[in-house]
């Protein structure tokens, strides 16, 4: 008969100790299995929490047809920035055109004045985008991060998370960044190209317009993915363009762009129409 099936009263002290040790060993093995199961459950819980956090983040960074926005971003919310882009054309551009009318050497050059303000917007986006690329490149170098196209979340989740944190930092700290150098770069580019019109350098309204254009371009370009301006179409398309009042409505060929159209880099949707002359 096996010792484990005998009544304890019939076992010797040695056998009782051996039996107790066997039970202790069984309990230890059961405890180890339980701890392993708990560890697996905790890991699953962690993954579920991360997925839930990602879903909540996505809800608050939805773009096309979005329902939620991070209200803490204030004027740097996408809808506010798009509205500011509209206002820059409807108000800022009109006021600046009036100021340019006061520059003697620009008298009668209405098309040139409109092209100057168009160029300011294009240069603002171009300079801002280059600045963002340079800043992110410097950060990747300092943090030894691979380029985003080389790394992905499946193969390198830590680097992917860091890229997301960098993008979020730019968005949430939009008011902190000093854009003076970018504003100066845009202004200098305009004035050096049109050096025969020295009045541009002293036009305070043009300076204000340039500063506002750069700030709006910065806010739209730091979104992830960024909003983009387009101005290379040669054919009029109603869902992208609006005709300027001097246009020939019977023609579809675009002669000149007066304002770039703005598209959502995520969906490709046009969120602000461009203004063209046909």
Coordinates of C-alpha atoms in Angstrom, one line a residue:
X1 CA 0.0 0.0 0.0
X2 CA 1.3 3.5 -0.9
X3 CA 2.2 5.7 2.1
X4 CA -0.1 8.4 0.8
X5 CA -3.1 6.2 1.1
X6 CA -2.4 4.9 4.6
X7 CA -3.9 6.6 7.6
X8 CA -1.5 9.1 9.2
X9 CA -1.7 7.1 12.5
X10 CA -0.1 4.1 10.8
X11 CA 2.8 6.1 9.3
X12 CA 6.2 6.6 10.9
X13 CA 7.4 10.0 11.7
X14 CA 9.8 9.8 8.8
X15 CA 7.0 8.9 6.4
X16 CA 4.8 11.7 7.7
X17 CA 7.6 14.2 7.0
X18 CA 8.1 12.8 3.5
X19 CA 4.4 13.0 2.8
X20 CA 4.2 16.6 4.0
X21 CA 7.2 17.6 2.0
X22 CA 5.6 16.0 -1.1
X23 CA 2.4 18.1 -0.4
X24 CA 4.5 21.2 0.1
X25 CA 6.2 20.6 -3.3
X26 CA 2.8 20.1 -5.0
X27 CA 1.6 23.4 -3.5
X28 CA 4.7 25.2 -4.7
X29 CA 4.2 23.9 -8.2
X30 CA 0.5 24.9 -8.1
X31 CA 1.5 28.3 -6.8
X32 CA 4.1 28.7 -9.6
X33 CA 1.5 27.9 -12.2
X34 CA -0.9 30.4 -10.6
X35 CA 1.8 33.1 -10.6
X36 CA 2.5 32.4 -14.3
X37 CA -1.2 32.6 -15.1
X38 CA -1.5 35.9 -13.1
X39 CA 1.5 37.3 -15.1
X40 CA -0.1 36.4 -18.4
X41 CA -3.4 38.0 -17.3
X42 CA -1.5 41.2 -16.2
X43 CA 0.2 41.4 -19.6
X44 CA -3.1 40.9 -21.4
X45 CA -4.6 43.7 -19.3
X46 CA -1.7 46.0 -20.1
X47 CA -2.1 45.4 -23.9
X48 CA -5.9 46.0 -23.6
X49 CA -5.2 49.3 -21.7
X50 CA -2.7 50.4 -24.4
X51 CA -5.2 49.6 -27.2
X52 CA -8.0 51.5 -25.3
X53 CA -5.6 54.4 -24.9
X54 CA -4.9 54.4 -28.6
X55 CA -8.6 54.3 -29.4
X56 CA -9.2 57.3 -27.1
X57 CA -6.3 59.1 -28.7
X58 CA -7.6 58.5 -32.2
X59 CA -11.0 59.7 -31.2
X60 CA -9.6 63.0 -30.1
X61 CA -7.4 63.4 -33.2
X62 CA -10.0 62.4 -35.8
X63 CA -9.8 64.4 -39.0
X64 CA -12.2 64.1 -41.8
X65 CA -15.8 64.2 -40.5
X66 CA -14.4 64.4 -37.0
X67 CA -16.7 64.4 -34.1
X68 CA -14.1 65.0 -31.4
X69 CA -11.3 67.5 -31.0
X70 CA -9.0 68.2 -28.2
X71 CA -10.6 71.4 -26.8
X72 CA -7.5 72.2 -24.8
X73 CA -5.7 73.1 -28.1
X74 CA -7.9 76.2 -28.4
X75 CA -7.0 78.2 -31.5
X76 CA -4.7 75.4 -32.6
X77 CA -7.6 72.9 -33.1
X78 CA -7.8 71.9 -36.8
X79 CA -11.2 73.5 -37.2
X80 CA -10.0 76.8 -35.7
X81 CA -6.9 76.7 -38.0
X82 CA -9.0 76.1 -41.1
X83 CA -11.2 79.0 -40.1
X84 CA -8.2 81.2 -39.7
X85 CA -6.9 80.2 -43.1
X86 CA -10.3 81.3 -44.6
X87 CA -10.1 84.6 -42.6
X88 CA -6.6 85.2 -43.9
X89 CA -8.0 85.4 -47.4
X90 CA -11.2 87.1 -46.7
X91 CA -9.9 89.7 -44.2
X92 CA -6.1 89.7 -43.9
X93 CA -5.5 89.6 -47.6
X94 CA -8.0 92.4 -48.3
X95 CA -6.6 94.7 -45.7
X96 CA -3.0 94.1 -46.9
X97 CA -4.0 94.8 -50.5
X98 CA -5.3 98.2 -49.3
X99 CA -2.0 98.8 -47.6
X100 CA 0.0 97.9 -50.8
X101 CA -2.1 100.3 -52.7
X102 CA -0.4 103.1 -50.8
X103 CA 3.1 102.1 -52.1
X104 CA 3.7 104.4 -55.1
X105 CA 5.8 102.0 -57.1
X106 CA 3.0 99.4 -57.0
X107 CA 0.3 101.8 -58.2
X108 CA -1.8 100.1 -60.9
X109 CA -0.1 96.8 -60.5
X110 CA -3.1 94.9 -59.1
X111 CA -2.2 91.5 -60.4
X112 CA 1.4 91.8 -59.0
X113 CA 0.0 92.8 -55.5
X114 CA -2.3 89.8 -55.5
X115 CA 0.6 87.5 -56.5
X116 CA 2.8 89.0 -53.7
X117 CA 0.2 88.0 -51.1
X118 CA -0.2 84.5 -52.7
X119 CA 3.6 84.1 -52.6
X120 CA 3.7 84.9 -48.9
X121 CA 1.3 82.1 -48.2
X122 CA 3.2 79.6 -50.4
X123 CA 6.6 80.6 -48.8
X124 CA 5.1 80.5 -45.3
X125 CA 4.1 76.8 -45.8
X126 CA 7.3 75.9 -47.5
X127 CA 9.6 77.5 -44.9
X128 CA 7.5 76.1 -42.0
X129 CA 7.5 72.6 -43.4
X130 CA 11.3 72.7 -43.9
X131 CA 11.7 74.0 -40.3
X132 CA 9.6 71.1 -38.9
X133 CA 11.6 68.6 -41.0
X134 CA 14.9 70.1 -39.6
X135 CA 13.7 70.0 -36.0
X136 CA 12.5 66.5 -36.2
X137 CA 15.7 65.4 -37.9
X138 CA 17.7 66.9 -35.1
X139 CA 15.6 65.2 -32.4
X140 CA 15.9 61.8 -34.1
X141 CA 19.7 62.3 -34.3
X142 CA 19.9 63.2 -30.6
X143 CA 17.7 60.4 -29.5
X144 CA 19.2 57.8 -32.0
X145 CA 15.8 57.2 -33.6
X146 CA 15.5 55.7 -37.0
X147 CA 13.6 57.5 -39.8
X148 CA 9.9 56.8 -39.7
X149 CA 9.8 55.1 -43.1
X150 CA 12.5 52.6 -41.9
X151 CA 10.8 51.8 -38.6
X152 CA 7.2 50.8 -37.9
X153 CA 5.2 50.0 -34.8
X154 CA 5.4 46.2 -35.2
X155 CA 9.1 46.0 -35.5
X156 CA 10.1 49.0 -33.3
X157 CA 7.2 50.1 -31.0
X158 CA 9.4 52.2 -28.8
X159 CA 10.6 54.4 -31.7
X160 CA 7.0 54.6 -33.1
X161 CA 5.8 55.8 -29.7
X162 CA 8.5 58.4 -29.5
X163 CA 7.6 59.7 -33.0
X164 CA 4.0 60.0 -31.8
X165 CA 5.1 61.9 -28.6
X166 CA 7.2 64.3 -30.7
X167 CA 4.2 65.0 -33.0
X168 CA 2.0 65.6 -30.0
X169 CA 4.6 67.9 -28.4
X170 CA 4.7 70.1 -31.5
X171 CA 0.9 70.3 -31.5
X172 CA 0.4 71.0 -27.8
X173 CA 3.3 73.5 -27.6
X174 CA 2.4 75.5 -30.7
X175 CA 2.2 78.7 -28.8
X176 CA 5.7 78.3 -27.3
X177 CA 7.7 78.1 -30.4
X178 CA 9.4 81.3 -31.6
X179 CA 8.7 81.6 -35.3
X180 CA 10.7 84.9 -35.7
X181 CA 13.4 83.3 -37.9
X182 CA 10.8 81.8 -40.2
X183 CA 8.8 85.1 -40.5
X184 CA 12.1 86.9 -41.3
X185 CA 13.0 84.2 -43.9
X186 CA 9.7 84.7 -45.7
X187 CA 9.9 88.5 -45.6
X188 CA 13.5 88.5 -46.8
X189 CA 12.6 86.2 -49.7
X190 CA 9.8 88.4 -50.9
X191 CA 11.8 91.7 -50.5
X192 CA 15.0 90.4 -52.1
X193 CA 13.1 88.9 -55.1
X194 CA 11.1 92.2 -55.6
X195 CA 14.0 94.5 -54.7
X196 CA 12.8 97.1 -57.2
X197 CA 9.8 97.7 -54.9
X198 CA 11.6 99.0 -51.7
X199 CA 8.2 100.1 -50.2
X200 CA 7.5 96.4 -49.4
X201 CA 10.2 96.5 -46.7
X202 CA 8.5 99.3 -44.7
X203 CA 4.9 98.1 -45.2
X204 CA 3.8 97.3 -41.6
X205 CA 0.5 95.6 -42.8
X206 CA 2.5 93.3 -45.0
X207 CA 4.7 92.4 -42.0
X208 CA 1.6 91.6 -40.0
X209 CA 0.1 89.6 -42.8
X210 CA 3.4 87.6 -43.2
X211 CA 3.5 86.9 -39.4
X212 CA -0.1 85.6 -39.4
X213 CA 0.4 83.5 -42.5
X214 CA 3.5 81.8 -40.9
X215 CA 1.6 81.1 -37.6
X216 CA -1.4 79.6 -39.5
X217 CA 1.0 77.6 -41.7
X218 CA 2.8 76.3 -38.6
X219 CA -0.4 75.2 -36.8
X220 CA -1.6 73.4 -39.9
X221 CA 1.7 71.8 -40.7
X222 CA 2.4 70.3 -37.3
X223 CA -0.8 68.3 -37.4
X224 CA -0.3 64.6 -38.0
X225 CA -0.5 64.1 -40.9
X226 CA -0.1 67.8 -41.9
X227 CA -2.6 69.9 -43.9
X228 CA -1.2 70.8 -47.3
X229 CA -1.7 73.6 -49.8
X230 CA -2.1 72.9 -53.5
X231 CA -1.7 75.4 -56.3
X232 CA -0.4 73.5 -59.4
X233 CA -3.7 72.5 -61.0
X234 CA -4.2 73.8 -64.6
X235 CA -7.9 73.0 -64.9
X236 CA -10.7 74.4 -62.9
X237 CA -12.4 71.9 -60.6
X238 CA -15.4 73.1 -58.6
X239 CA -14.7 71.0 -55.5
X240 CA -11.2 72.5 -55.3
X241 CA -11.5 76.0 -56.8
X242 CA -13.5 79.2 -56.7
X243 CA -13.3 81.6 -59.6
X244 CA -12.2 85.2 -59.0
X245 CA -14.8 87.7 -60.0
X246 CA -12.7 88.8 -63.1
X247 CA -12.6 85.2 -64.5
X248 CA -14.2 84.0 -67.7
X249 CA -16.8 81.5 -66.4
X250 CA -16.9 79.8 -69.8
X251 CA -13.2 78.8 -69.5
X252 CA -11.8 75.9 -67.4
X253 CA -8.2 76.7 -68.0
X254 CA -6.6 78.3 -64.9
X255 CA -4.6 81.3 -65.9
X256 CA -3.4 82.2 -62.3
X257 CA -3.8 81.1 -58.7
X258 CA -4.7 83.9 -56.2
X259 CA -5.1 81.5 -53.2
X260 CA -4.0 77.9 -52.7
X261 CA -6.6 75.3 -51.8
X262 CA -6.1 73.5 -48.5
X263 CA -6.4 69.7 -48.2
X264 CA -6.5 67.3 -45.2
X265 CA -3.3 65.2 -45.4
X266 CA -5.2 62.3 -43.8
X267 CA -8.3 62.1 -46.0
X268 CA -7.2 64.2 -49.1
X269 CA -10.4 66.2 -48.6
X270 CA -10.4 69.8 -49.7
X271 CA -11.2 71.9 -46.5
X272 CA -10.7 75.3 -48.0
X273 CA -11.1 76.1 -51.7
X274 CA -8.5 77.9 -53.7
X275 CA -9.2 81.1 -55.7
X276 CA -8.2 81.2 -59.4
X277 CA -8.5 83.3 -62.5
X278 CA -9.8 81.5 -65.5

